[in-house]
Amino acid sequence: MAMTRDASGGGRCLDDEGDAASTVLDGSPWKIIPSANLPVLSEYKHCLLIVRHMYSMPIGLILVKVLALTDHDTMAGIPEAMSAAHKCGIRIIPGVEISALHSPREIPGAGEPVHILAYYGMCGPSRFDELDSMLLNIRNGRYLRAKNILAKLNSLKMPIKWERVTKIAGEGVAPGRLHIARALVEAGYVDNVRQAFNKYLGDDGPAYATGSEPFTETVVQMISRTGGISALAHPWSLKNPDAIIRSLKGAGLHAMEVYRSDGKVDGFSQLAEKYGLLKLGGSDFHGKGTKDETDVGEVKLAITTLSSFLEMARPIWCSAMKDILLKFAEEPSAANLGKILKFGQLSNSDGFAPIDSGTDVVNLCLSSWLSYDDMEDIELEEVRSKLVCYAAKT
């Protein structure tokens, strides 16, 4: 499995390391590959870029079978990416990387920038509107933040045009520091992106500005409410990782990144063990095309790590799925059917097959989202019963 910041699909069966067989976990539809790569990430446009990158590779070179897609502050590209991934045998785990601030006293606008990864089941978040509202607020804040950064750069005698930054970011993408850094390189103010961050755009830089990021504890708690697994991204970038990890563990954090793109662990494995967090990692692929970028699937997670991740995630995702289907049972409609199938690729079709009854909805979703053991859960009978009653009236 590739745990990156991007997710999974289904189709051609290939093992991550070219082995002839993969292991089925507890009879579930998840196939465990001897290699995993959780976070591949970026903006909306990179979701499709990553899948197209995989799709363009010769079949013998596709070493990733499960990919966790976690773009920055948006899940907009995931449904289309899941459809594309399905064609090349990749299973997508829907996710998102959420920008947050850690402030012990929760002072608005103050604190250290922290990124929290959220991983969801095939059905997506159980309360999507709540998650989407938070992400929208963050993205809107990014526009204001970018303009404030440009104002500071202008005062430093390094004017950058807003139009150029938004063009670099791309249509529909909220501009961030990386886009501004590239504009600085284009303008000749710095030699490269790293220098732009080191001299001006870093957290302590003279052009740094905050956006409207929520506090870290709020983000972790929201991920739990919406049926997701939360993980701390790149803790090695934090000034005081121990204190932040301790605080987030208290808020319900499940995991943290330990395995880096360069293969180093740097003592963060011990921090994960200290606070009882699952150890994750990934390639952090953005599709930049640079020589030093780690490719999708190059950072491999042990099969035991993937097994532990799925063991932790399955009951949480199963509960989220039940919530989604129960809401549909209470108010069945074509619009709500579209919502519950927003992220789920049903196992029996390339598109979505006609749904003749509410029972079909449940059975199709269950076969795609759950293991055989999970499908025997007695609580699901409540969902089936409600939908059968609805189908009888239509």
XYZ file of C-alpha atoms in Angstrom:
394
model
C 0.000 0.000 0.000
C 1.224 3.434 -0.625
C 0.418 5.687 2.229
C 1.173 9.081 0.909
C -0.945 12.042 0.903
C -3.231 10.527 -1.635
C -5.562 7.439 -1.780
C -6.928 4.124 -3.412
C -9.051 2.407 -6.148
C -9.269 -1.075 -7.691
C -8.407 -2.911 -10.931
C -5.132 -4.489 -12.024
C -3.740 -6.579 -9.196
C -0.079 -5.811 -8.648
C 2.024 -6.225 -5.549
C 4.050 -3.273 -4.286
C 7.300 -5.165 -4.441
C 6.433 -7.376 -7.388
C 5.617 -10.405 -5.222
C 3.299 -12.987 -6.725
C 0.823 -12.882 -3.875
C -0.620 -10.347 -1.508
C -2.184 -11.053 1.867
C -5.876 -10.563 2.607
C -6.445 -9.002 6.026
C -9.116 -10.834 8.054
C -11.163 -11.651 4.957
C -11.569 -7.983 4.136
C -11.509 -6.495 0.637
C -8.272 -4.705 1.606
C -5.247 -6.409 0.125
C -2.126 -5.937 2.191
C 1.010 -5.351 0.172
C 4.548 -5.690 1.603
C 5.045 -1.993 0.977
C 2.973 1.004 1.921
C 3.251 4.727 1.381
C 0.620 6.842 3.151
C 1.103 10.487 2.394
C 1.432 11.775 -1.284
C 0.054 15.305 -1.213
C -0.527 18.741 -2.723
C -3.299 20.899 -4.112
C -6.477 19.809 -5.910
C -4.820 19.622 -9.332
C -2.166 17.271 -7.950
C -4.750 14.573 -7.121
C -5.262 13.921 -10.803
C -1.609 14.558 -11.625
C -0.521 11.820 -9.231
C -3.003 9.290 -10.585
C -2.089 10.174 -14.173
C 1.567 9.788 -13.237
C 0.810 6.286 -11.992
C -1.390 5.503 -14.986
C 1.380 6.502 -17.413
C 3.848 4.054 -15.860
C 4.429 0.625 -17.446
C 2.324 -2.002 -15.672
C 5.400 -3.753 -14.329
C 6.567 -0.581 -12.609
C 3.369 0.217 -10.709
C 4.427 -0.764 -7.208
C 1.587 0.903 -5.343
C -1.743 -0.768 -4.708
C -3.292 1.481 -2.067
C -2.690 5.212 -2.086
C -3.788 7.688 0.577
C -4.562 11.019 -1.101
C -4.302 14.006 1.226
C -4.301 17.344 -0.545
C -3.876 20.608 1.331
C -7.191 21.783 2.788
C -9.434 20.274 0.094
C -10.978 16.964 -0.942
C -12.316 18.374 -4.211
C -10.133 16.259 -6.481
C -10.639 12.917 -4.772
C -13.831 11.615 -6.483
C -12.338 12.099 -9.952
C -8.967 10.778 -8.808
C -10.649 7.670 -7.401
C -12.318 7.034 -10.733
C -9.001 7.401 -12.577
C -7.152 5.272 -10.031
C -9.686 2.480 -10.469
C -8.499 2.077 -14.074
C -4.913 1.321 -13.081
C -5.568 -0.910 -10.108
C -4.984 1.631 -7.345
C -7.288 1.799 -4.326
C -7.687 5.317 -2.939
C -8.032 6.187 0.736
C -9.816 9.577 0.791
C -7.981 12.051 2.970
C -6.934 15.638 3.496
C -4.029 17.527 5.061
C -5.448 20.265 7.262
C -3.539 23.451 8.069
C -3.746 24.347 11.748
C -2.096 26.414 14.473
C -0.875 25.089 17.785
C -1.306 27.694 20.494
C -1.266 26.491 24.136
C -3.379 29.499 25.126
C -5.450 29.425 21.922
C -4.703 33.033 21.040
C -6.218 33.817 17.590
C -3.534 34.384 14.949
C -0.753 33.236 17.257
C 0.959 29.891 17.455
C 3.049 27.440 15.477
C 1.842 26.133 12.095
C 1.019 22.415 12.247
C -0.422 20.094 9.596
C -2.850 17.328 10.564
C -3.631 14.448 8.208
C -7.131 12.957 8.119
C -7.752 9.520 6.602
C -11.299 8.364 5.834
C -12.920 5.141 4.681
C -14.284 4.542 1.199
C -17.534 6.232 2.230
C -15.720 9.443 3.158
C -16.464 11.626 6.209
C -19.676 10.875 8.096
C -20.372 14.597 8.569
C -18.926 15.980 5.356
C -20.553 19.410 5.705
C -18.757 20.020 9.012
C -15.382 19.099 7.530
C -16.025 21.031 4.320
C -16.979 24.160 6.266
C -13.676 24.084 8.139
C -11.701 23.540 4.941
C -13.522 26.358 3.151
C -12.723 28.761 5.977
C -9.051 27.772 5.807
C -8.924 28.226 2.022
C -10.584 31.634 2.226
C -8.018 32.614 4.828
C -5.224 31.564 2.474
C -6.215 34.279 0.003
C -6.015 36.958 2.682
C -2.777 35.490 3.996
C -1.188 35.490 0.529
C -2.110 39.134 0.015
C -0.625 40.038 3.399
C 2.603 38.239 2.461
C 2.787 40.161 -0.819
C 2.271 43.419 1.082
C 5.188 42.551 3.370
C 7.375 41.620 0.409
C 6.503 44.935 -1.214
C 7.656 46.759 1.922
C 10.906 44.791 1.619
C 11.345 46.202 -1.918
C 10.430 42.902 -3.581
C 7.110 43.560 -5.324
C 5.271 40.515 -6.679
C 2.075 40.768 -8.728
C -0.996 39.040 -7.337
C -2.002 37.918 -10.825
C 1.282 36.052 -11.245
C 0.900 34.217 -7.929
C -2.648 33.086 -8.727
C -1.541 31.912 -12.174
C 1.244 29.839 -10.623
C -1.243 28.377 -8.143
C -3.659 27.411 -10.893
C -7.381 27.814 -11.372
C -9.431 27.183 -8.258
C -6.381 26.755 -6.004
C -5.929 29.034 -2.989
C -2.399 30.480 -3.293
C 0.100 29.503 -0.641
C 3.677 30.217 0.332
C 5.062 27.746 -2.192
C 3.431 29.630 -5.064
C 4.784 32.927 -3.753
C 8.225 31.347 -3.381
C 8.154 30.306 -7.031
C 7.176 33.844 -8.006
C 10.159 35.161 -6.025
C 12.445 32.796 -7.940
C 10.951 33.913 -11.269
C 11.479 37.556 -10.344
C 15.127 36.907 -9.497
C 14.851 37.891 -5.828
C 16.076 34.468 -4.690
C 17.918 31.581 -6.313
C 15.482 28.829 -5.366
C 12.372 27.990 -3.350
C 14.340 26.862 -0.316
C 16.126 30.200 -0.152
C 12.779 32.000 -0.395
C 11.557 30.177 2.698
C 14.824 30.500 4.600
C 15.107 34.250 4.031
C 11.532 35.524 3.805
C 8.606 33.093 3.945
C 9.506 30.737 6.791
C 7.576 30.795 10.057
C 10.036 33.317 11.499
C 10.641 35.167 8.227
C 10.008 38.902 7.724
C 7.255 38.223 5.165
C 5.443 35.505 7.109
C 1.715 35.966 7.751
C -0.963 33.791 9.338
C -4.273 32.829 7.774
C -7.469 31.610 9.436
C -6.252 28.188 10.492
C -8.128 26.469 13.332
C -6.326 25.273 16.444
C -4.769 21.822 16.300
C -6.891 20.285 19.061
C -10.046 21.503 17.286
C -8.924 19.816 14.068
C -8.125 16.483 15.743
C -11.486 16.454 17.530
C -13.325 17.314 14.309
C -11.606 14.431 12.479
C -12.797 12.056 15.203
C -16.374 13.374 14.977
C -16.425 12.866 11.209
C -15.174 9.278 11.289
C -11.524 9.759 10.383
C -8.068 8.716 11.534
C -5.882 11.685 12.513
C -2.104 11.813 12.095
C 0.494 14.504 12.728
C 2.357 15.384 9.520
C 6.136 16.001 9.344
C 6.757 16.513 13.109
C 10.457 17.162 12.395
C 9.479 20.643 11.191
C 8.125 21.607 14.637
C 10.053 23.664 17.176
C 8.818 21.690 20.180
C 7.393 18.419 18.842
C 7.188 16.674 22.222
C 4.845 19.282 23.726
C 2.660 19.430 20.619
C 2.415 15.647 20.313
C 1.508 15.357 24.003
C -1.253 17.941 23.577
C -2.641 16.344 20.414
C -2.588 12.877 21.952
C -4.838 14.253 24.681
C -7.206 15.541 21.984
C -7.445 12.100 20.375
C -4.582 11.939 17.841
C -4.178 8.422 16.392
C -0.846 8.490 14.575
C 2.157 10.518 13.429
C 4.538 10.508 10.505
C 7.855 8.911 11.352
C 9.229 7.557 8.076
C 10.525 10.359 5.896
C 11.064 10.748 2.168
C 14.819 10.509 2.750
C 14.367 7.318 4.762
C 15.383 8.834 8.107
C 13.509 8.378 11.368
C 15.528 10.834 13.468
C 14.214 9.772 16.868
C 10.561 10.393 16.063
C 9.907 6.683 16.311
C 10.650 6.968 20.029
C 8.229 9.889 20.353
C 5.490 7.850 18.697
C 6.147 4.985 21.108
C 6.209 7.357 24.081
C 2.691 8.596 23.336
C 1.268 5.352 21.958
C 0.814 6.621 18.404
C 0.842 4.563 15.229
C 3.922 5.221 13.074
C 3.209 6.298 9.494
C 5.080 7.863 6.596
C 5.074 8.374 2.853
C 6.678 9.801 -0.244
C 5.149 13.295 -0.035
C 4.986 13.268 -3.847
C 3.813 16.542 -5.431
C 4.606 15.869 -9.079
C 7.079 18.750 -9.328
C 9.344 16.838 -11.682
C 12.494 17.732 -9.750
C 15.381 15.286 -9.463
C 15.314 15.236 -5.658
C 11.590 14.456 -5.352
C 10.718 11.057 -3.936
C 8.457 9.140 -6.323
C 5.138 7.564 -5.394
C 5.680 4.358 -3.439
C 9.407 4.836 -2.799
C 8.888 5.216 0.947
C 7.662 1.786 1.966
C 5.816 0.920 5.157
C 6.088 -2.556 6.642
C 3.129 -4.893 6.226
C 2.715 -4.875 10.013
C 2.335 -1.077 9.940
C -0.350 -1.253 7.296
C -2.102 -4.051 9.162
C -2.058 -1.984 12.372
C -3.381 1.048 10.502
C -6.312 -0.875 9.039
C -7.015 -2.605 12.347
C -7.304 0.815 13.997
C -9.229 2.401 11.137
C -11.766 -0.293 10.323
C -14.134 0.091 13.318
C -13.973 3.884 13.005
C -14.701 3.815 9.287
C -17.406 1.191 9.806
C -19.133 3.421 12.353
C -18.953 6.372 9.945
C -20.457 4.244 7.194
C -23.356 3.260 9.456
C -24.018 6.916 10.264
C -24.049 7.823 6.572
C -26.426 5.014 5.627
C -28.739 5.676 8.581
C -29.035 9.317 7.529
C -29.923 8.144 4.039
C -32.486 5.720 5.477
C -34.134 8.571 7.373
C -34.331 10.784 4.290
C -33.844 8.740 1.098
C -33.586 10.803 -2.078
C -31.582 10.966 -5.284
C -29.659 13.932 -3.880
C -28.755 12.099 -0.690
C -27.832 8.986 -2.664
C -25.318 11.109 -4.546
C -23.878 12.277 -1.237
C -23.298 8.810 0.163
C -21.667 7.686 -3.081
C -19.515 10.823 -3.317
C -16.288 9.015 -2.448
C -17.282 5.344 -2.729
C -16.438 3.424 -5.903
C -18.973 0.585 -5.912
C -17.373 -2.784 -6.491
C -19.714 -4.012 -9.214
C -19.527 -1.208 -11.741
C -17.284 1.099 -13.717
C -19.880 3.801 -13.297
C -22.776 3.635 -10.877
C -25.296 0.908 -11.694
C -29.021 1.718 -11.464
C -30.268 1.377 -7.904
C -33.663 -0.336 -7.747
C -34.196 -0.261 -4.000
C -32.799 1.021 -0.748
C -31.627 -2.492 0.045
C -29.466 -2.459 -3.096
C -27.817 0.735 -1.867
C -26.853 -0.862 1.419
C -25.666 -4.148 -0.060
C -23.577 -2.484 -2.773
C -21.977 -0.100 -0.302
C -21.311 -2.838 2.221
C -19.601 -5.078 -0.323
C -17.337 -2.202 -1.331
C -16.604 -0.702 2.062
C -16.553 -3.518 4.600
C -14.991 -6.874 5.346
C -17.128 -10.002 5.413
C -17.102 -9.991 9.217
C -18.222 -6.364 9.330
C -21.142 -7.106 7.007
C -22.518 -9.534 9.607
C -22.837 -6.696 12.131
C -26.326 -6.858 13.655
C -26.619 -3.053 13.746
C -26.682 -2.952 9.957
C -30.019 -4.770 9.998
C -31.563 -1.539 11.269
C -30.348 0.211 8.133
C -31.595 -2.565 5.861
C -35.006 -2.610 7.528
C -35.499 1.128 7.143
C -34.497 1.072 3.499
C -36.697 -1.927 2.719
C -39.659 -0.015 4.158
C -38.750 2.987 2.013
C -38.384 0.856 -1.125
C -41.820 -0.703 -0.535
C -43.439 2.740 -0.546
C -41.801 3.901 -3.790
